[in-house]
Tab-separated table of C-alpha atoms in Angstrom:
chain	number	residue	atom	x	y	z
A	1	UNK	CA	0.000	0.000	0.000
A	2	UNK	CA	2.513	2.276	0.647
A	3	UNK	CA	4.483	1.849	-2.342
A	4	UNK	CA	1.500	2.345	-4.348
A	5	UNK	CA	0.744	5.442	-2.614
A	6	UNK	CA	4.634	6.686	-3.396
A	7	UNK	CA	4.401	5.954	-6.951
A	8	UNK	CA	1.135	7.757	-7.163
A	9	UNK	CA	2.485	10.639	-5.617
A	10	UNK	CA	5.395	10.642	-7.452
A	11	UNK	CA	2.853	10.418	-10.877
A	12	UNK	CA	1.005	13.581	-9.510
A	13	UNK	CA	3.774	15.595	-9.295
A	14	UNK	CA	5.690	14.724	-12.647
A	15	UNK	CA	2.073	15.503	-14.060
A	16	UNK	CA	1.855	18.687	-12.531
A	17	UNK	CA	5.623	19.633	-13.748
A	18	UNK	CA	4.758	18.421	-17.105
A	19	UNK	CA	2.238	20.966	-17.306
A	20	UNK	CA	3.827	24.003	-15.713
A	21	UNK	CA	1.296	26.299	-17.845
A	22	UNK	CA	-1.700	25.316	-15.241
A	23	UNK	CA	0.427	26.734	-12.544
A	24	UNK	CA	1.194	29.689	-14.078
A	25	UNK	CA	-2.675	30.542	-15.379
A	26	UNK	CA	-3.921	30.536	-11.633
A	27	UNK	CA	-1.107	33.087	-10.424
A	28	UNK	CA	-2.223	36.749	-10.548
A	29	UNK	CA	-1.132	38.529	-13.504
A	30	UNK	CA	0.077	41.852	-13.041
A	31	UNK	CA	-0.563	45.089	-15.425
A	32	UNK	CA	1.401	47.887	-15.229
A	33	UNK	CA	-0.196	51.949	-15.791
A	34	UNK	CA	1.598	54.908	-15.862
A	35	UNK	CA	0.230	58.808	-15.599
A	36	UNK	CA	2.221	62.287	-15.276
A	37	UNK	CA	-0.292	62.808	-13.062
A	38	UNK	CA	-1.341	62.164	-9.102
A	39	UNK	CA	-4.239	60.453	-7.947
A	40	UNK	CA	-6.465	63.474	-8.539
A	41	UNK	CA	-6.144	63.882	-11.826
A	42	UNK	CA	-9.159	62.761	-14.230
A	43	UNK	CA	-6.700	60.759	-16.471
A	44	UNK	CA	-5.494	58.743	-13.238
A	45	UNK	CA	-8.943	58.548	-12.473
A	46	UNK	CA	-10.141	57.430	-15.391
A	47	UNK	CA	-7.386	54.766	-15.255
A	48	UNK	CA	-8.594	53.294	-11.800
A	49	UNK	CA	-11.963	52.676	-13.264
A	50	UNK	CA	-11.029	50.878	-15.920
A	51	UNK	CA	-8.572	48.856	-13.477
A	52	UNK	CA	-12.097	48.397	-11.368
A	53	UNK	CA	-13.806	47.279	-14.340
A	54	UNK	CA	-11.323	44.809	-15.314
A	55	UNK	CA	-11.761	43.028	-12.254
A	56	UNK	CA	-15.525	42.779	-12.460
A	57	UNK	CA	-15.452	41.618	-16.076
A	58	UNK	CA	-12.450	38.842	-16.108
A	59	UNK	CA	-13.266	37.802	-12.524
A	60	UNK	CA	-10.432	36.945	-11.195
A	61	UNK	CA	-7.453	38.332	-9.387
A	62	UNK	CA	-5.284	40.773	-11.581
A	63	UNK	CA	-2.534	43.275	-9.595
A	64	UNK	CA	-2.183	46.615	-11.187
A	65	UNK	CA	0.711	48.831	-10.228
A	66	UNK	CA	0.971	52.268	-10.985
A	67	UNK	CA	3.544	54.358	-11.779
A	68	UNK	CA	1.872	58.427	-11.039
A	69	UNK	CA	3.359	61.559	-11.193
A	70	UNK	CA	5.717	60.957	-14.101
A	71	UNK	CA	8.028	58.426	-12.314
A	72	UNK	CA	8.756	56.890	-15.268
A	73	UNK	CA	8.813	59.734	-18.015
A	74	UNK	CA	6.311	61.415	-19.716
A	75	UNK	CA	3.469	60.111	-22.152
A	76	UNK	CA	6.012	59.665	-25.130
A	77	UNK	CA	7.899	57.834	-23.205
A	78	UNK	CA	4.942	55.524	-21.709
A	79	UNK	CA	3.791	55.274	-25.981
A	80	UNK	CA	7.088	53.928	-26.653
A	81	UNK	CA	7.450	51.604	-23.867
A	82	UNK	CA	3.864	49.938	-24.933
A	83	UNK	CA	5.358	49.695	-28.321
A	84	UNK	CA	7.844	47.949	-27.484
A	85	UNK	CA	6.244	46.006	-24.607
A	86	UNK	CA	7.445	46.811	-21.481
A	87	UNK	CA	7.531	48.821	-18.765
A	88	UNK	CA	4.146	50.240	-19.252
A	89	UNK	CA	1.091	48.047	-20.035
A	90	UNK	CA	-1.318	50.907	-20.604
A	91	UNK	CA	-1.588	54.991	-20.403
A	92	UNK	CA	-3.730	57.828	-21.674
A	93	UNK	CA	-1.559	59.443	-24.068
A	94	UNK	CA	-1.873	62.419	-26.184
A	95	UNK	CA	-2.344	61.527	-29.592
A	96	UNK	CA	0.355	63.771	-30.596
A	97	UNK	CA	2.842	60.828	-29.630
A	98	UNK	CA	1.756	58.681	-32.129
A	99	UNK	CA	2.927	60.404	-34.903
A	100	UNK	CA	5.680	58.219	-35.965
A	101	UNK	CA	3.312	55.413	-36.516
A	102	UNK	CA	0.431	57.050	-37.915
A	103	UNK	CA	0.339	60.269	-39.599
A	104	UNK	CA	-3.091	60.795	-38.966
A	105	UNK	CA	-3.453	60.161	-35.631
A	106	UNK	CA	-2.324	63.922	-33.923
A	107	UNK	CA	-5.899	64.881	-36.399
A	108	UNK	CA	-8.194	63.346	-34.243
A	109	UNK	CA	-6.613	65.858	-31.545
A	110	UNK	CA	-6.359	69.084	-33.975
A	111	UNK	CA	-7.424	72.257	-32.805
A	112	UNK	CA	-10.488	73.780	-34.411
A	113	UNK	CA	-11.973	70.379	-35.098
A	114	UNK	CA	-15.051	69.816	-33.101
A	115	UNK	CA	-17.474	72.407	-32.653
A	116	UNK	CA	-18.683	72.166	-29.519
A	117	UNK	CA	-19.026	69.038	-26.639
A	118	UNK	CA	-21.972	67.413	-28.516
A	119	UNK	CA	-19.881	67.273	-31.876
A	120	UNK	CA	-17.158	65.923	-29.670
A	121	UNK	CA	-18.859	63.120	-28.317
A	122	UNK	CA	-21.258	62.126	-31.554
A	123	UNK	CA	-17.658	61.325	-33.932
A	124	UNK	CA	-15.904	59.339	-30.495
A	125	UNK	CA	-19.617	57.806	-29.973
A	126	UNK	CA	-19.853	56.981	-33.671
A	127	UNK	CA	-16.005	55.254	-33.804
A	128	UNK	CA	-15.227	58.063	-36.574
A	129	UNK	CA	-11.880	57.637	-35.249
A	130	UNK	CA	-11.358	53.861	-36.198
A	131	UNK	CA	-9.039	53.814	-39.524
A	132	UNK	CA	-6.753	55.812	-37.159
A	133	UNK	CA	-6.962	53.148	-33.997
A	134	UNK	CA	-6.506	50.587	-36.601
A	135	UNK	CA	-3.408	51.993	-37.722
A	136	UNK	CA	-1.713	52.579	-34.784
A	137	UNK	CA	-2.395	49.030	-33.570
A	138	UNK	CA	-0.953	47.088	-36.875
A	139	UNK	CA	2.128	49.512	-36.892
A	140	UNK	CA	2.286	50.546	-33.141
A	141	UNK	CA	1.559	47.647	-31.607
A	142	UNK	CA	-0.447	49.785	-29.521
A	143	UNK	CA	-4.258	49.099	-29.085
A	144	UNK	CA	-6.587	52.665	-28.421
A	145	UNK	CA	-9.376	50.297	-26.395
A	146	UNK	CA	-10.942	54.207	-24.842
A	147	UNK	CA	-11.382	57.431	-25.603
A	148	UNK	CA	-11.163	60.253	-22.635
A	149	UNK	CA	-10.730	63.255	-22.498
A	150	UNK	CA	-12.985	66.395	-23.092
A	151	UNK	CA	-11.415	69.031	-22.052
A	152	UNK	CA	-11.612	72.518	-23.340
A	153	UNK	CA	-8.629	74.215	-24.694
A	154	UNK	CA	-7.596	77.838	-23.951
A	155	UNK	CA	-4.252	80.171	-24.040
A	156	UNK	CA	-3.327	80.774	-20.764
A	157	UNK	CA	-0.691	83.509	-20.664
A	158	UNK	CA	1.589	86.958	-18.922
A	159	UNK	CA	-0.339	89.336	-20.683
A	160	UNK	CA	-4.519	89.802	-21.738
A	161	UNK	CA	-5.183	89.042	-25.130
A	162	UNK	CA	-9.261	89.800	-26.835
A	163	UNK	CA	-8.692	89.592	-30.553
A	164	UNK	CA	-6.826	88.345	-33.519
A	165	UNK	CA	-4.641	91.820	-33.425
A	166	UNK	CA	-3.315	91.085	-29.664
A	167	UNK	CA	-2.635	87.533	-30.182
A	168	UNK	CA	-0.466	88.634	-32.553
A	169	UNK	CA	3.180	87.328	-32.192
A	170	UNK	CA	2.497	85.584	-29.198
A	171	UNK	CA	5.510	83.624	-28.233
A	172	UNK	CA	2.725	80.214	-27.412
A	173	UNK	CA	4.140	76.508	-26.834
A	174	UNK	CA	2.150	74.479	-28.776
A	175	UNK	CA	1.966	70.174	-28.844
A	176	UNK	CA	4.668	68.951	-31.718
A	177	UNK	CA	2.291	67.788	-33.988
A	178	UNK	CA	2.935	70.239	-37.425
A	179	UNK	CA	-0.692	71.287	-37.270
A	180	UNK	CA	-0.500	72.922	-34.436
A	181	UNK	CA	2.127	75.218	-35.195
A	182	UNK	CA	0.281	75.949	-38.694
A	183	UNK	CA	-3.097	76.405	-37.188
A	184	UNK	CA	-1.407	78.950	-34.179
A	185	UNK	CA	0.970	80.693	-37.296
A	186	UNK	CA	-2.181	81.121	-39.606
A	187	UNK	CA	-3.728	83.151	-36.024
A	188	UNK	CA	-0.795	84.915	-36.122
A	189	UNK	CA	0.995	84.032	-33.367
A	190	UNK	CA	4.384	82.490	-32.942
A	191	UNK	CA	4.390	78.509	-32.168
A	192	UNK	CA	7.108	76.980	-30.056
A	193	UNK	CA	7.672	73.319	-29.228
A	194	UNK	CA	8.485	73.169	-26.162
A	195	UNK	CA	8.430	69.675	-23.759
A	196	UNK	CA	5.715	69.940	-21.431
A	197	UNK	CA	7.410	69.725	-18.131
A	198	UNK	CA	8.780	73.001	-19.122
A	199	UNK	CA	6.321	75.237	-20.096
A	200	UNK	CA	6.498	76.720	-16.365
A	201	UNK	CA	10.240	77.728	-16.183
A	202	UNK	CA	9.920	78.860	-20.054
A	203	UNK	CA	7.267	81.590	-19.082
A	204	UNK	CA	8.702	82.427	-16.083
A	205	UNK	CA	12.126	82.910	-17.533
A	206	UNK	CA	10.636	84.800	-20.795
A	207	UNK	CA	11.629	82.398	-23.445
A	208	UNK	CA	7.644	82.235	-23.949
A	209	UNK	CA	4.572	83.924	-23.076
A	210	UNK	CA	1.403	81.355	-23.067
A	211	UNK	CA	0.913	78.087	-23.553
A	212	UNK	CA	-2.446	76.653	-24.415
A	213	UNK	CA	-4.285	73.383	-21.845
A	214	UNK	CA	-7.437	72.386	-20.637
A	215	UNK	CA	-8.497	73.043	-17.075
A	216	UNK	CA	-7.353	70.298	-15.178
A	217	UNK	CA	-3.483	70.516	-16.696
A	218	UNK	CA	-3.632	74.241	-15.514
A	219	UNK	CA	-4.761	73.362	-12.409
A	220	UNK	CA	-2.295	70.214	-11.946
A	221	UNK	CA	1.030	72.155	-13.189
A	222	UNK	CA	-0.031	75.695	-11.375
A	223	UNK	CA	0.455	77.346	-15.264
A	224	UNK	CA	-1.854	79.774	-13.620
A	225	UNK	CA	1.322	81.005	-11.098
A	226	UNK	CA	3.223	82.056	-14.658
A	227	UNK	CA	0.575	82.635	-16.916
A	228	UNK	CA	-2.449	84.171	-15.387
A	229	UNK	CA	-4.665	85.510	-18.062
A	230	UNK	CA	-6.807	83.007	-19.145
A	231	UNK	CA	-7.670	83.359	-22.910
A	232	UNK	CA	-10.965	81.940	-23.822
A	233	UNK	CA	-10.049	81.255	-27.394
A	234	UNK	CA	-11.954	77.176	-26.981
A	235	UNK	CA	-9.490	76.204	-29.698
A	236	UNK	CA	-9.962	72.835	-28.929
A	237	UNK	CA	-11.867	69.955	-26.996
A	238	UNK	CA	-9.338	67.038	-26.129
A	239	UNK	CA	-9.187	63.424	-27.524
A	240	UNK	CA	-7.213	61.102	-25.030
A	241	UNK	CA	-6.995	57.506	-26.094
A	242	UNK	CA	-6.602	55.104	-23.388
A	243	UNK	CA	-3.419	53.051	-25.217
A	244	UNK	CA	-2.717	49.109	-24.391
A	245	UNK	CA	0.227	47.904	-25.109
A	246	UNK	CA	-0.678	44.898	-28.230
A	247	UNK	CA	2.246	42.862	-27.411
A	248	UNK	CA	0.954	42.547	-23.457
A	249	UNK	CA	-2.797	42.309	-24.978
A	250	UNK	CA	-1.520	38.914	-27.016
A	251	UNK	CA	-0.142	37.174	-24.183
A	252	UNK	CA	-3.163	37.466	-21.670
A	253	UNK	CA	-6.061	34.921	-21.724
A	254	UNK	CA	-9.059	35.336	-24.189
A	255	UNK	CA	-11.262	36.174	-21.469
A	256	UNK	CA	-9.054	38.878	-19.760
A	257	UNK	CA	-8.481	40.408	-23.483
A	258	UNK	CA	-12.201	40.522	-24.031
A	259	UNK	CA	-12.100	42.075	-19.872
A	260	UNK	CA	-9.708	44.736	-20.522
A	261	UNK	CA	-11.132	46.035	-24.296
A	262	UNK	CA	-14.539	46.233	-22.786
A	263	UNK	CA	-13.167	48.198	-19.439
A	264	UNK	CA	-11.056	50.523	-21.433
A	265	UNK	CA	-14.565	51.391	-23.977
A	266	UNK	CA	-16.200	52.177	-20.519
A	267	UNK	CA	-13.204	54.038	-18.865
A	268	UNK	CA	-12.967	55.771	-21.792
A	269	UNK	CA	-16.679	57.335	-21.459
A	270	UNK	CA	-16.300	57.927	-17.537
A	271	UNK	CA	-13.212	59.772	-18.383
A	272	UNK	CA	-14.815	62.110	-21.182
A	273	UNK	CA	-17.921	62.441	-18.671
A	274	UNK	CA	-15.776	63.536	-16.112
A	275	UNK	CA	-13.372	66.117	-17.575
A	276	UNK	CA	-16.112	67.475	-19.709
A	277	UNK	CA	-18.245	68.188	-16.861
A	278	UNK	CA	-15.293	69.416	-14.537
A	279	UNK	CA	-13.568	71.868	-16.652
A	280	UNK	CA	-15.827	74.624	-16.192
A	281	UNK	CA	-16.218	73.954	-12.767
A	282	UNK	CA	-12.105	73.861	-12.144
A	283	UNK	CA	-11.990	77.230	-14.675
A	284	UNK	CA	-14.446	78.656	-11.917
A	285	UNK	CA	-12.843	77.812	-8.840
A	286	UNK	CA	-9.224	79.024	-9.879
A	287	UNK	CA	-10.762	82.250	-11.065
A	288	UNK	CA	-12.565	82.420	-7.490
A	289	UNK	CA	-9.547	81.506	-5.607
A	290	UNK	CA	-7.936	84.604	-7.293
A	291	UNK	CA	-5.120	82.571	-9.338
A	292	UNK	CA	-6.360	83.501	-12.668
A	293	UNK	CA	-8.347	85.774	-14.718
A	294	UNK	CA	-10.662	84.875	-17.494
A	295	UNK	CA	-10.483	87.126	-20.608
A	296	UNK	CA	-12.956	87.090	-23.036
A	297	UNK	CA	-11.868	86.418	-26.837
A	298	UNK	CA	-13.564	88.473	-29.156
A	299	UNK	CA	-12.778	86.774	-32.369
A	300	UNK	CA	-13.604	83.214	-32.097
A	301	UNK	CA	-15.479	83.149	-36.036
A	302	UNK	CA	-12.358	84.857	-37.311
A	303	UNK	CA	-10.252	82.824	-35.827
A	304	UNK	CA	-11.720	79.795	-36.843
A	305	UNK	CA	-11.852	80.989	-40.705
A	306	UNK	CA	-8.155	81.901	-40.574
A	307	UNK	CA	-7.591	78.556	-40.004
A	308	UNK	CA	-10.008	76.633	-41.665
A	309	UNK	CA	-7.911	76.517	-44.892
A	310	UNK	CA	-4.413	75.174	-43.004
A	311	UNK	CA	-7.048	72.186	-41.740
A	312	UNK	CA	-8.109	71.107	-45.397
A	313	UNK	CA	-4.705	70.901	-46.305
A	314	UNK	CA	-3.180	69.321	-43.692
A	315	UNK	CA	-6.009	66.677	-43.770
A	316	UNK	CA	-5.056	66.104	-47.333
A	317	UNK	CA	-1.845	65.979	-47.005
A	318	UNK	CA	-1.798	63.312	-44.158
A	319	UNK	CA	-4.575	61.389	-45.739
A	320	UNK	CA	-7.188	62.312	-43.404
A	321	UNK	CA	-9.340	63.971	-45.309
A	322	UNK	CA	-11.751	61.865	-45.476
A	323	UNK	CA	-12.475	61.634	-42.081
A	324	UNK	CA	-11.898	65.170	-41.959
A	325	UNK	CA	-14.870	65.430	-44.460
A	326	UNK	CA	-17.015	63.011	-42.270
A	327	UNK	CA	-16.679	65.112	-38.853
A	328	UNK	CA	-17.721	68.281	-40.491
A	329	UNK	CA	-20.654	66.522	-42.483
A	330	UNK	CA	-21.602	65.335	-38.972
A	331	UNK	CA	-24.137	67.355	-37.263
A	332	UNK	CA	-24.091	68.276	-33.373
């Protein structure tokens, strides 16, 4: 009896060696996320509740650690690390970094695009933006499974500015994208590309004068300490894609893949809700608190017609012009 009961012990284990794979799918798997941001933020936010929705769809144990307050980099860096798969399993990341992969993809963040919220949310509602998501998958290796975002974009600045003539050679970092600086030349102004962890010392050293965010990026880097005078020029309403790194996605089980698309389609939406519906409210409370001053732009239709030739021709010249075409056939 006892021998029997060795060699079936012995069986049981080689069987279990033999099969390591059955150990390994009932350990936790771990996902990494990374955000410039604290735990505030709407972006980190948005982040947890996908994290909380992944949990509730795949059902079992998954360990996220994250990586806040740009500990390792900035968004670029957290693009490229998904690309190549590792470091960082996902990130909201400005489409702006995605321009080596897909030449289109900074248009689905281009100023003057959407008219107002309701435009905004009909072409993400309406997955306008697909051929671009598609393309940075197959050549990024990067999946867009959300789309937050929402916030509205203003000039934020040293000096008051109320129409086209006192914009006029403002020294303005813009994003890197090229169609920023055209837009912002074709205003008048004067572009600079400047990384965003030093827009602060560049105003208050005087190598620029403004630089252009929604509320909550104001608010988080204190741009209102060095730039005050909040310009209401609504130049632009956000896209942030909630990015997955394809390489991680391919190695997880069906079930968790399925999971973690679904949760980032839903974080996506709580992310858009929220910053959408805080902006104004963060715009407010700064102003209240005495940190900034809200100046009214005069020139908003003028503005938007100086530029509205520099968008055709971009879009055609990046091949986006047919989705280009589609979001301004689209009715809000």
């Amino acid at each position: 009896m006892e021998r029997r009961a060795l060699l079936g012990g012995i069986a049981a284990a080689t069987g279990l060696l033999a099969t390591p794979h059955v150990v390994r799918a009932q350990a936790p798997i771990t996902l990494n996320g990374a955000s410039q941001f604290n735990e505030e933020h709407v972006f980190t936010r948005s982040m947890k509740h996908f994290a909380t929705k992944v949990q509730e769809y795949y059902g079992r144990p998954v360990n996220f650690v994250w990586h806040l307050n740009s500990s390792l980099g900035l968004e670029k860096q957290y693009f490229e690390y998904m690309s190549a798969g590792r470091a960082v399993d996902f990130g909201i990341v400005s489409p702006a970094h995605m321009s080596t992969f897909s030449r289109a993809a900074p248009f689905i963040d281009a100023p003057f695009l959407f008219r107002d919220i309701a435009h905004w949310n009909k072409v993400l509602d309406g997955d306008m933006l697909k051929p671009v998501s598609d393309e940075v998958e197959r050549r990024a290796r990067v999946a867009l499974i959300g789309y937050a975002g929402g916030g509205t974009r203003n000039i934020f600045a040293n000096r008051p500015a109320t129409n086209m003539a006192e914009l006029r050679g403002l020294r303005v970092r813009v994003q890197g994208a090229p169609i920023w600086s055209r837009t912002f030349q074709a205003i008048g102004m004067a572009p600079q590309v400047i990384a965003y962890n030093e827009v602060y010392n560049a105003i208050q050293n005087n190598v620029i004068e403004a630089g252009e965010n929604e509320a909550a990026g104001v608010e988080q880097m204190r741009f209102y300490e060095v730039g005050p005078n909040l310009i209401m020029t609504q130049h632009a309403i956000t896209v942030r894609p909630l990015c997955f790194s394809a390489q991680t996605l391919s190695r997880l089980p069906r079930e968790l893949q399925e999971a973690v698309r679904r949760a980032g389609r839903e974080a996506g939406v709580f992310g858009r809700n929220a910053e959408s519906s805080e902006d104004a409210q963060k715009i407010t409370a700064l102003e209240q608190a005495g940190r900034l001053k809200k100046i009214t732009f005069t020139q908003r239709a003028e503005m938007n017609a100086a530029v509205k030739p520099v968008m055709e021709a971009y879009a055609k010249e990046i091949d986006a012009d047919r989705i280009f075409t589609a979001i301004n056939a689209l009715t809000s």
